[in-house]
Amino acid sequence: MTARHLRTPSDKIAPDVLCAALEILDELGPDGFTVRAIAERADVAPMAIYNHFDGKNGVLEAIWADGFDQLRTELGVTTGDAEVDVMAAGMAYRSFALEHRAHYTVMFMHRFVGFEPSVDAAHLAAGAFQELVNHIERCQVLGLFQSDKATNVAQMMWATCHGYVSLEILNINFSDKPDETYIHLLSGLRNGLAT
Amino acid sequence: MTARHLRTPSDKIAPDVLCAALEILDELGPDGFTVRAIAERADVAPMAIYNHFDGKNGVLEAIWADGFDQLRTELGVTTGDAEVDVMAAGMAYRSFALEHRAHYTVMFMHRFVGFEPSVDAAHLAAGAFQELVNHIERCQVLGLFQSDKATNVAQMMWATCHGYVSLEILNINFSDKPDETYIHLLSGLRNGLAT
DNA sequence: ATTGTAATAGAACAGTGTTCTATAGGGGGT
DNA sequence: ACCCCCTATAGAACACTGTTCTATTACAAT
């Protein structure tokens, strides 16, 4: 759009690229996620992606890290009622995934060629998981979820949330009421593991 | 390996290509899944993949269809005890995914560029899901899973199985006993939805 | 032995991520 | 106001991708 050979201020490049990358991922999916397309959308030279990130995978790493940081925040909300909080975290998980599909795609849905998150990024992912463990542990103090370690129960909960949401994003949800079915699934799991 | 300019019998090409494609997917993942690599592994000319399939996506379609066909078979086992069968189907789901990672990757874990399963292939997928619905319906006759439609309960079960398995394949399972945790998850869900 | 099918090798095309080059815009110092 | 230096830019180049087209020829059926 903007005429070429006008240059973008240095401190605007990184956010512009990230924004453009997320837009393209949302609109075109992983197929359209190319260096040249991102650069054009951000109104920036392709080289900028190599100077400000570490190439295409650097952009993916930034999205991955940003996603797990947001997810950790949204899963970490507490009200004082642990039993309410754990269900709220389950709801927040789905909301995050459906409202940030680009992030969720990078984090869980697609193996981009050559992309392996760094150890720092993996640590962020573990941090998000830890929020689930914390919820479970607070419930266990109240006498719930006694049948297994908090880590294992949290793994079950994450699997349940991710499974429902990922099938939904892949458009293979046969439920006639997806919202209610998700709530039903969450409460069913809670009841089944309550003792 | 074999000297070139020796040609492969026509009726051996398709199975050789499929076998090579699955091997490459297992060993190198989606990154290494290239037409030239598959052809070389199958000891076949790259053009064969266009003559016997419809290019790279044709191979993916064949793997997808084969996978859902196998999955439907393995989910469809019945013994007469519906409550046992539904749990067995859950176990069979995980076994299929872990023992056929290449298939599972194509079916659920990765959006290959430009690949969209045909309506026939999508019908196979629906057939596999239907086996779950059948199990749930047989349980409902016995008084179980009364709280929702069989389709919705089956969706919950599929989500649970897929979620656990897909995180496992992505190497993000924090459980210290993955096998036991899966069983615990399945029985927890059954108990939670029993009424 | 001859014929016809089809598997082959190989070039060619547009597109990919990535690296390197030379150019020149524009902010910060004088 | 000027100048200088940092760096964003354009563009070529590389090896790779999926795909199409070509000409050759191995090999089975006749």
Short mmCIF file of C-alpha atoms (C1' of nucleotides) in Angstrom, two decimals:
data_model
loop_
_atom_site.label_atom_id
_atom_site.label_comp_id
_atom_site.label_asym_id
_atom_site.label_seq_id
_atom_site.Cartn_x
_atom_site.Cartn_y
_atom_site.Cartn_z
CA MET A 1 0.00 0.00 0.00
CA THR A 2 2.38 2.64 1.24
CA ALA A 3 4.99 3.67 -1.30
CA ARG A 4 8.20 1.68 -1.09
CA HIS A 5 11.62 3.09 -0.29
CA LEU A 6 10.02 4.89 2.66
CA ARG A 7 11.45 3.16 5.64
CA THR A 8 9.69 1.99 8.79
CA PRO A 9 11.00 3.27 12.16
CA SER A 10 13.08 0.55 13.82
CA ASP A 11 10.93 0.29 16.92
CA LYS A 12 7.78 -0.19 14.87
CA ILE A 13 9.07 -3.12 12.83
CA ALA A 14 8.83 -5.94 15.40
CA PRO A 15 5.24 -5.20 16.50
CA ASP A 16 4.13 -4.62 12.90
CA VAL A 17 5.62 -7.95 11.81
CA LEU A 18 4.02 -9.84 14.69
CA CYS A 19 0.67 -8.27 13.99
CA ALA A 20 0.88 -9.06 10.30
CA ALA A 21 1.99 -12.63 11.03
CA LEU A 22 -1.03 -13.24 13.28
CA GLU A 23 -3.40 -11.74 10.72
CA ILE A 24 -2.05 -13.93 7.94
CA LEU A 25 -2.21 -17.02 10.14
CA ASP A 26 -5.84 -16.21 10.93
CA GLU A 27 -6.88 -15.48 7.38
CA LEU A 28 -4.79 -17.86 5.29
CA GLY A 29 -3.64 -20.50 7.77
CA PRO A 30 -0.18 -22.03 7.88
CA ASP A 31 -0.07 -22.27 4.07
CA GLY A 32 -0.04 -18.51 3.59
CA PHE A 33 2.46 -17.95 6.39
CA THR A 34 5.45 -17.00 4.23
CA VAL A 35 8.23 -14.52 4.90
CA ARG A 36 7.44 -12.47 1.83
CA ALA A 37 3.71 -12.36 2.59
CA ILE A 38 4.28 -11.29 6.19
CA ALA A 39 6.72 -8.58 5.10
CA GLU A 40 4.33 -7.23 2.50
CA ARG A 41 1.42 -7.21 4.95
CA ALA A 42 3.53 -5.41 7.57
CA ASP A 43 4.72 -2.98 4.92
CA VAL A 44 8.30 -3.90 5.67
CA ALA A 45 11.23 -5.39 3.77
CA PRO A 46 11.58 -9.20 3.98
CA MET A 47 15.08 -8.69 5.37
CA ALA A 48 13.57 -6.99 8.42
CA ILE A 49 12.27 -10.38 9.54
CA TYR A 50 15.85 -11.63 9.63
CA ASN A 51 17.21 -8.52 11.33
CA HIS A 52 14.52 -8.25 14.03
CA PHE A 53 13.70 -11.93 14.46
CA ASP A 54 15.68 -15.00 13.57
CA GLY A 55 13.87 -15.58 10.32
CA LYS A 56 10.48 -17.19 9.98
CA ASN A 57 10.99 -19.50 12.95
CA GLY A 58 11.92 -16.50 15.06
CA VAL A 59 8.49 -15.06 14.41
CA LEU A 60 6.94 -18.40 15.33
CA GLU A 61 8.96 -18.46 18.54
CA ALA A 62 7.68 -14.98 19.42
CA ILE A 63 4.08 -16.03 18.79
CA TRP A 64 4.57 -19.24 20.79
CA ALA A 65 6.04 -17.34 23.76
CA ASP A 66 3.40 -14.62 23.64
CA GLY A 67 0.67 -17.27 23.47
CA PHE A 68 1.82 -19.26 26.47
CA ASP A 69 2.34 -16.05 28.42
CA GLN A 70 -1.24 -14.97 27.75
CA LEU A 71 -2.56 -18.47 28.43
CA ARG A 72 -0.76 -18.63 31.77
CA THR A 73 -2.29 -15.30 32.75
CA GLU A 74 -5.79 -16.34 31.79
CA LEU A 75 -5.52 -19.74 33.50
CA GLY A 76 -4.09 -18.21 36.68
CA VAL A 77 -7.17 -16.26 37.82
CA THR A 78 -8.20 -17.09 41.40
CA THR A 79 -11.19 -15.99 43.42
CA GLY A 80 -10.69 -17.84 46.69
CA ASP A 81 -13.05 -20.68 45.75
CA ALA A 82 -10.75 -23.33 44.33
CA GLU A 83 -13.57 -25.49 43.01
CA VAL A 84 -14.98 -22.55 41.06
CA ASP A 85 -11.54 -21.53 39.85
CA VAL A 86 -10.68 -24.88 38.33
CA MET A 87 -13.83 -24.82 36.24
CA ALA A 88 -13.23 -21.21 35.29
CA ALA A 89 -9.76 -22.18 34.10
CA GLY A 90 -11.31 -24.81 31.88
CA MET A 91 -13.64 -22.23 30.39
CA ALA A 92 -10.79 -19.75 30.00
CA TYR A 93 -8.76 -22.34 28.13
CA ARG A 94 -11.40 -22.73 25.44
CA SER A 95 -11.97 -18.99 25.21
CA PHE A 96 -8.28 -18.40 24.70
CA ALA A 97 -8.03 -21.03 21.98
CA LEU A 98 -11.07 -19.87 20.04
CA GLU A 99 -10.24 -16.17 20.34
CA HIS A 100 -6.54 -16.60 19.55
CA ARG A 101 -6.59 -19.25 16.85
CA ALA A 102 -3.36 -18.05 15.31
CA HIS A 103 -1.55 -18.41 18.61
CA TYR A 104 -3.19 -21.76 19.30
CA THR A 105 -2.25 -23.05 15.87
CA VAL A 106 1.41 -22.28 16.50
CA MET A 107 1.31 -23.67 20.03
CA PHE A 108 -0.54 -26.94 19.42
CA MET A 109 -2.06 -27.49 16.00
CA HIS A 110 0.72 -27.48 13.46
CA ARG A 111 4.35 -28.53 13.23
CA PHE A 112 5.95 -25.78 11.20
CA VAL A 113 8.96 -26.95 9.20
CA GLY A 114 12.10 -26.71 11.25
CA PHE A 115 10.44 -24.97 14.20
CA GLU A 116 11.36 -26.22 17.63
CA PRO A 117 10.60 -23.91 20.56
CA SER A 118 13.63 -22.88 22.61
CA VAL A 119 14.11 -24.07 26.18
CA ASP A 120 13.04 -20.63 27.41
CA ALA A 121 9.83 -20.87 25.41
CA ALA A 122 9.24 -24.41 26.66
CA HIS A 123 9.61 -23.06 30.18
CA LEU A 124 6.79 -20.62 29.50
CA ALA A 125 4.62 -23.55 28.41
CA ALA A 126 5.43 -25.39 31.62
CA GLY A 127 4.46 -22.25 33.53
CA ALA A 128 1.01 -22.27 31.98
CA PHE A 129 0.59 -25.93 32.89
CA GLN A 130 1.68 -25.14 36.44
CA GLU A 131 -1.33 -22.86 36.82
CA LEU A 132 -3.54 -25.88 36.28
CA VAL A 133 -1.54 -27.88 38.81
CA ASN A 134 -1.97 -25.06 41.33
CA HIS A 135 -5.75 -25.10 40.87
CA ILE A 136 -5.85 -28.86 41.38
CA GLU A 137 -3.67 -28.66 44.48
CA ARG A 138 -5.92 -26.03 46.03
CA CYS A 139 -8.88 -28.31 45.35
CA GLN A 140 -7.07 -31.25 46.91
CA VAL A 141 -6.70 -29.24 50.12
CA LEU A 142 -10.50 -29.12 50.16
CA GLY A 143 -10.69 -32.89 49.76
CA LEU A 144 -11.29 -33.10 46.00
CA PHE A 145 -9.27 -35.02 43.38
CA GLN A 146 -7.72 -37.34 45.95
CA SER A 147 -7.33 -40.27 43.59
CA ASP A 148 -4.11 -39.12 41.90
CA LYS A 149 -1.25 -36.66 42.02
CA ALA A 150 -2.10 -33.07 41.15
CA THR A 151 0.22 -33.19 38.16
CA ASN A 152 -1.58 -36.20 36.73
CA VAL A 153 -5.01 -34.70 37.31
CA ALA A 154 -3.86 -31.48 35.67
CA GLN A 155 -2.62 -33.48 32.69
CA MET A 156 -6.06 -35.07 32.38
CA MET A 157 -7.72 -31.69 32.52
CA TRP A 158 -5.38 -30.17 29.93
CA ALA A 159 -5.91 -33.16 27.64
CA THR A 160 -9.66 -32.82 27.95
CA CYS A 161 -9.69 -29.10 27.21
CA HIS A 162 -7.19 -29.38 24.38
CA GLY A 163 -8.92 -32.35 22.81
CA TYR A 164 -12.30 -30.67 22.69
CA VAL A 165 -10.94 -27.38 21.44
CA SER A 166 -8.60 -28.82 18.83
CA LEU A 167 -11.32 -30.96 17.26
CA GLU A 168 -13.51 -27.87 17.25
CA ILE A 169 -10.83 -25.89 15.40
CA LEU A 170 -10.44 -28.75 12.92
CA ASN A 171 -14.20 -28.50 12.31
CA ILE A 172 -14.91 -32.00 13.56
CA ASN A 173 -17.40 -31.30 16.31
CA PHE A 174 -20.66 -33.20 15.86
CA SER A 175 -22.34 -31.75 18.93
CA ASP A 176 -25.53 -29.80 18.28
CA LYS A 177 -24.69 -27.48 21.20
CA PRO A 178 -20.89 -27.09 21.32
CA ASP A 179 -20.88 -24.63 24.22
CA GLU A 180 -23.10 -26.75 26.45
CA THR A 181 -21.29 -29.94 25.52
CA TYR A 182 -17.99 -28.42 26.59
CA ILE A 183 -19.42 -27.40 29.96
CA HIS A 184 -20.94 -30.84 30.30
CA LEU A 185 -17.57 -32.41 29.54
CA LEU A 186 -15.77 -30.27 32.11
CA SER A 187 -18.30 -30.90 34.86
CA GLY A 188 -18.42 -34.58 33.97
CA LEU A 189 -14.68 -34.88 34.38
CA ARG A 190 -14.75 -32.96 37.65
CA ASN A 191 -17.49 -35.23 39.03
CA GLY A 192 -15.77 -38.35 37.81
CA LEU A 193 -12.49 -37.42 39.46
CA ALA A 194 -14.00 -35.77 42.51
CA THR A 195 -13.39 -38.59 44.97
CA MET B 1 19.77 -48.42 -3.87
CA THR B 2 18.65 -50.48 -6.83
CA ALA B 3 20.14 -49.39 -10.12
CA ARG B 4 18.06 -46.84 -11.98
CA HIS B 5 16.55 -47.38 -15.42
CA LEU B 6 15.16 -50.67 -14.10
CA ARG B 7 11.45 -50.09 -13.86
CA THR B 8 9.05 -51.09 -11.10
CA PRO B 9 6.03 -53.30 -12.01
CA SER B 10 2.90 -51.16 -12.19
CA ASP B 11 1.02 -53.00 -9.49
CA LYS B 12 3.90 -52.63 -7.04
CA ILE B 13 4.19 -48.85 -7.32
CA ALA B 14 1.17 -47.76 -5.27
CA PRO B 15 1.88 -49.97 -2.24
CA ASP B 16 5.59 -49.16 -2.38
CA VAL B 17 4.87 -45.44 -2.44
CA LEU B 18 2.41 -45.67 0.46
CA CYS B 19 4.86 -47.69 2.50
CA ALA B 20 7.70 -45.27 1.79
CA ALA B 21 5.47 -42.28 2.60
CA LEU B 22 4.55 -43.74 6.01
CA GLU B 23 8.18 -44.57 6.78
CA ILE B 24 9.33 -41.05 5.95
CA LEU B 25 6.52 -39.52 7.98
CA ASP B 26 7.53 -41.68 10.94
CA GLU B 27 11.24 -41.00 10.68
CA LEU B 28 11.45 -37.41 9.45
CA GLY B 29 8.01 -35.99 10.23
CA PRO B 30 6.04 -33.68 7.94
CA ASP B 31 9.21 -31.74 7.08
CA GLY B 32 10.80 -34.65 5.23
CA PHE B 33 7.58 -35.60 3.49
CA THR B 34 8.54 -34.50 -0.03
CA VAL B 35 7.66 -36.01 -3.39
CA ARG B 36 11.27 -36.57 -4.34
CA ALA B 37 12.13 -38.15 -0.98
CA ILE B 38 9.16 -40.51 -1.12
CA ALA B 39 9.98 -41.53 -4.68
CA GLU B 40 13.60 -42.21 -3.84
CA ARG B 41 12.68 -44.24 -0.75
CA ALA B 42 10.16 -46.27 -2.77
CA ASP B 43 12.74 -46.73 -5.50
CA VAL B 44 10.38 -45.20 -8.01
CA ALA B 45 10.36 -42.19 -10.32
CA PRO B 46 8.83 -38.99 -8.87
CA MET B 47 6.39 -38.98 -11.79
CA ALA B 48 4.91 -42.25 -10.51
CA ILE B 49 3.39 -40.32 -7.63
CA TYR B 50 1.48 -38.22 -10.15
CA ASN B 51 0.46 -41.16 -12.30
CA HIS B 52 -0.69 -43.44 -9.47
CA PHE B 53 -1.91 -40.82 -7.01
CA ASP B 54 -2.92 -37.25 -7.55
CA GLY B 55 0.41 -35.85 -6.51
CA LYS B 56 1.55 -35.38 -2.93
CA ASN B 57 -1.96 -34.65 -1.66
CA GLY B 58 -3.17 -37.81 -3.31
CA VAL B 59 -0.79 -39.79 -1.13
CA LEU B 60 -2.04 -37.90 1.91
CA GLU B 61 -5.63 -38.69 0.94
CA ALA B 62 -4.76 -42.38 0.69
CA ILE B 63 -3.11 -42.34 4.12
CA TRP B 64 -6.06 -40.43 5.61
CA ALA B 65 -8.59 -42.88 4.18
CA ASP B 66 -6.57 -45.91 5.21
CA GLY B 67 -6.18 -44.49 8.71
CA PHE B 68 -9.86 -43.82 9.31
CA ASP B 69 -10.72 -47.22 7.88
CA GLN B 70 -8.38 -48.93 10.33
CA LEU B 71 -9.55 -46.73 13.19
CA ARG B 72 -13.20 -47.54 12.50
CA THR B 73 -12.38 -51.25 12.55
CA GLU B 74 -10.49 -51.03 15.82
CA LEU B 75 -13.16 -48.88 17.51
CA GLY B 76 -15.97 -51.15 16.34
CA VAL B 77 -15.11 -54.26 18.37
CA THR B 78 -18.03 -55.50 20.48
CA THR B 79 -18.24 -58.28 23.04
CA GLY B 80 -21.84 -58.05 24.21
CA ASP B 81 -20.99 -56.00 27.30
CA ALA B 82 -21.51 -52.41 26.17
CA GLU B 83 -19.93 -50.89 29.25
CA VAL B 84 -16.77 -52.91 28.70
CA ASP B 85 -16.78 -52.15 24.98
CA VAL B 86 -16.88 -48.38 25.38
CA MET B 87 -13.81 -48.47 27.60
CA ALA B 88 -12.08 -50.86 25.23
CA ALA B 89 -12.75 -48.44 22.39
CA GLY B 90 -11.05 -45.71 24.41
CA MET B 91 -8.03 -47.93 24.89
CA ALA B 92 -8.04 -48.94 21.23
CA TYR B 93 -8.07 -45.29 20.21
CA ARG B 94 -4.83 -44.59 22.04
CA SER B 95 -3.20 -47.78 20.80
CA PHE B 96 -4.06 -46.88 17.23
CA ALA B 97 -2.65 -43.38 17.55
CA LEU B 98 0.61 -44.42 19.20
CA GLU B 99 1.19 -47.38 16.90
CA HIS B 100 0.27 -45.50 13.71
CA ARG B 101 1.77 -42.09 14.33
CA ALA B 102 2.20 -41.38 10.65
CA HIS B 103 -1.48 -42.01 10.01
CA TYR B 104 -2.50 -40.04 13.10
CA THR B 105 -0.33 -37.11 12.05
CA VAL B 106 -2.08 -36.90 8.70
CA MET B 107 -5.52 -37.38 10.24
CA PHE B 108 -5.29 -34.95 13.16
CA MET B 109 -1.93 -33.41 13.91
CA HIS B 110 -0.85 -31.40 10.92
CA ARG B 111 -2.46 -29.32 8.20
CA PHE B 112 -0.44 -30.17 5.10
CA VAL B 113 -0.31 -27.34 2.59
CA GLY B 114 -3.25 -27.50 0.22
CA PHE B 115 -4.56 -30.81 1.56
CA GLU B 116 -8.28 -31.04 2.13
CA PRO B 117 -9.76 -34.54 2.44
CA SER B 118 -12.39 -35.38 -0.17
CA VAL B 119 -16.03 -35.86 0.78
CA ASP B 120 -15.56 -39.62 0.46
CA ALA B 121 -12.66 -39.51 2.87
CA ALA B 122 -14.60 -37.28 5.26
CA HIS B 123 -17.36 -39.89 5.16
CA LEU B 124 -14.87 -42.50 6.35
CA ALA B 125 -14.01 -40.23 9.27
CA ALA B 126 -17.67 -39.88 10.16
CA GLY B 127 -17.94 -43.67 10.03
CA ALA B 128 -15.23 -44.03 12.65
CA PHE B 129 -17.01 -41.51 14.87
CA GLN B 130 -20.24 -43.43 14.42
CA GLU B 131 -18.66 -46.47 16.08
CA LEU B 132 -18.27 -44.37 19.22
CA VAL B 133 -21.88 -43.22 18.97
CA ASN B 134 -22.98 -46.85 18.67
CA HIS B 135 -21.10 -47.80 21.83
CA ILE B 136 -22.69 -44.92 23.74
CA GLU B 137 -26.15 -45.80 22.50
CA ARG B 138 -25.77 -49.40 23.61
CA CYS B 139 -24.73 -48.11 27.03
CA GLN B 140 -27.71 -45.80 27.17
CA VAL B 141 -29.98 -48.81 26.70
CA LEU B 142 -28.45 -50.12 29.92
CA GLY B 143 -29.23 -46.84 31.69
CA LEU B 144 -25.83 -45.17 31.42
CA PHE B 145 -24.97 -41.76 29.93
CA GLN B 146 -28.53 -40.49 30.24
CA SER B 147 -27.61 -36.85 30.67
CA ASP B 148 -27.08 -36.04 26.99
CA LYS B 149 -27.54 -37.25 23.44
CA ALA B 150 -25.33 -40.13 22.37
CA THR B 151 -23.71 -37.93 19.70
CA ASN B 152 -22.71 -35.34 22.28
CA VAL B 153 -21.36 -37.93 24.70
CA ALA B 154 -19.40 -39.53 21.87
CA GLN B 155 -17.96 -36.12 21.01
CA MET B 156 -16.82 -35.74 24.61
CA MET B 157 -15.20 -39.12 24.55
CA TRP B 158 -13.44 -38.50 21.25
CA ALA B 159 -12.20 -35.15 22.53
CA THR B 160 -10.86 -36.74 25.67
CA CYS B 161 -9.05 -39.52 23.84
CA HIS B 162 -7.69 -37.23 21.16
CA GLY B 163 -6.58 -34.60 23.63
CA TYR B 164 -4.61 -37.00 25.75
CA VAL B 165 -3.03 -38.75 22.79
CA SER B 166 -2.17 -35.64 20.82
CA LEU B 167 -0.42 -33.99 23.78
CA GLU B 168 1.43 -37.25 24.26
CA ILE B 169 2.59 -37.24 20.63
CA LEU B 170 3.67 -33.60 21.03
CA ASN B 171 5.77 -34.73 23.99
CA ILE B 172 3.87 -32.60 26.48
CA ASN B 173 2.71 -35.21 28.95
CA PHE B 174 3.81 -34.46 32.51
CA SER B 175 2.28 -37.57 34.03
CA ASP B 176 4.72 -39.91 35.73
CA LYS B 177 2.60 -42.90 34.64
CA PRO B 178 1.11 -42.08 31.22
CA ASP B 179 -0.61 -45.44 30.77
CA GLU B 180 -2.30 -45.37 34.17
CA THR B 181 -3.23 -41.71 33.83
CA TYR B 182 -5.00 -42.43 30.54
CA ILE B 183 -7.00 -45.25 32.10
CA HIS B 184 -7.77 -43.01 35.05
CA LEU B 185 -8.95 -40.29 32.67
CA LEU B 186 -11.22 -42.68 30.75
CA SER B 187 -12.78 -44.18 33.87
CA GLY B 188 -13.12 -40.75 35.43
CA LEU B 189 -15.05 -39.51 32.43
CA ARG B 190 -17.24 -42.60 32.39
CA ASN B 191 -18.03 -42.20 36.08
CA GLY B 192 -18.66 -38.48 35.73
CA LEU B 193 -21.10 -38.98 32.87
CA ALA B 194 -22.60 -42.22 34.15
CA THR B 195 -25.84 -40.80 35.46
"C1'" DA C 1 9.94 -60.85 -33.16
"C1'" DT C 2 6.95 -56.96 -32.95
"C1'" DT C 3 4.02 -53.72 -30.77
"C1'" DG C 4 2.05 -50.70 -27.28
"C1'" DT C 5 1.73 -49.45 -22.65
"C1'" DA C 6 3.72 -46.90 -19.18
"C1'" DA C 7 7.83 -46.21 -16.06
"C1'" DT C 8 11.69 -43.61 -16.58
"C1'" DA C 9 15.12 -39.40 -16.61
"C1'" DG C 10 15.42 -34.76 -16.96
"C1'" DA C 11 14.38 -30.07 -17.98
"C1'" DA C 12 11.50 -26.34 -16.75
"C1'" DC C 13 8.37 -23.32 -13.95
"C1'" DA C 14 6.83 -20.54 -10.03
"C1'" DG C 15 7.21 -20.38 -5.34
"C1'" DT C 16 9.63 -21.26 -0.73
"C1'" DG C 17 13.40 -19.84 3.23
"C1'" DT C 18 17.64 -17.75 3.45
"C1'" DT C 19 22.00 -15.07 2.60
"C1'" DC C 20 24.48 -11.44 0.61
"C1'" DT C 21 25.01 -7.16 -1.80
"C1'" DA C 22 24.78 -2.20 -2.68
"C1'" DT C 23 21.87 1.75 -2.01
"C1'" DA C 24 20.00 5.45 0.44
"C1'" DG C 25 16.55 7.17 4.01
"C1'" DG C 26 16.40 9.76 8.18
"C1'" DG C 27 17.33 10.40 13.10
"C1'" DG C 28 21.06 12.20 16.33
"C1'" DG C 29 24.99 14.75 16.90
"C1'" DT C 30 27.54 18.91 15.90
"C1'" DA D 1 21.71 24.22 9.22
"C1'" DC D 2 24.70 20.68 8.38
"C1'" DC D 3 26.84 16.10 8.27
"C1'" DC D 4 27.42 11.32 9.46
"C1'" DC D 5 26.35 6.87 10.63
"C1'" DC D 6 23.08 3.40 11.52
"C1'" DT D 7 20.05 0.52 9.34
"C1'" DA D 8 15.83 -0.28 6.44
"C1'" DT D 9 15.62 -1.10 1.85
"C1'" DA D 10 15.67 -3.40 -3.02
"C1'" DG D 11 17.23 -7.03 -5.46
"C1'" DA D 12 20.00 -10.79 -6.94
"C1'" DA D 13 21.27 -15.37 -5.88
"C1'" DC D 14 21.12 -20.11 -3.80
"C1'" DA D 15 19.10 -24.67 -2.92
"C1'" DC D 16 14.94 -26.50 -2.18
"C1'" DT D 17 9.72 -27.36 -2.86
"C1'" DG D 18 5.35 -29.23 -5.89
"C1'" DT D 19 4.13 -29.74 -10.40
"C1'" DT D 20 3.98 -30.21 -15.56
"C1'" DC D 21 5.88 -31.58 -19.77
"C1'" DT D 22 9.11 -33.95 -22.71
"C1'" DA D 23 11.50 -37.81 -24.95
"C1'" DT D 24 13.29 -42.23 -24.15
"C1'" DT D 25 12.95 -47.04 -23.55
"C1'" DA D 26 12.12 -51.20 -20.50
"C1'" DC D 27 9.14 -54.83 -20.54
"C1'" DA D 28 4.77 -57.49 -20.94
"C1'" DA D 29 1.36 -59.03 -24.21
"C1'" DT D 30 0.63 -60.37 -28.63
#
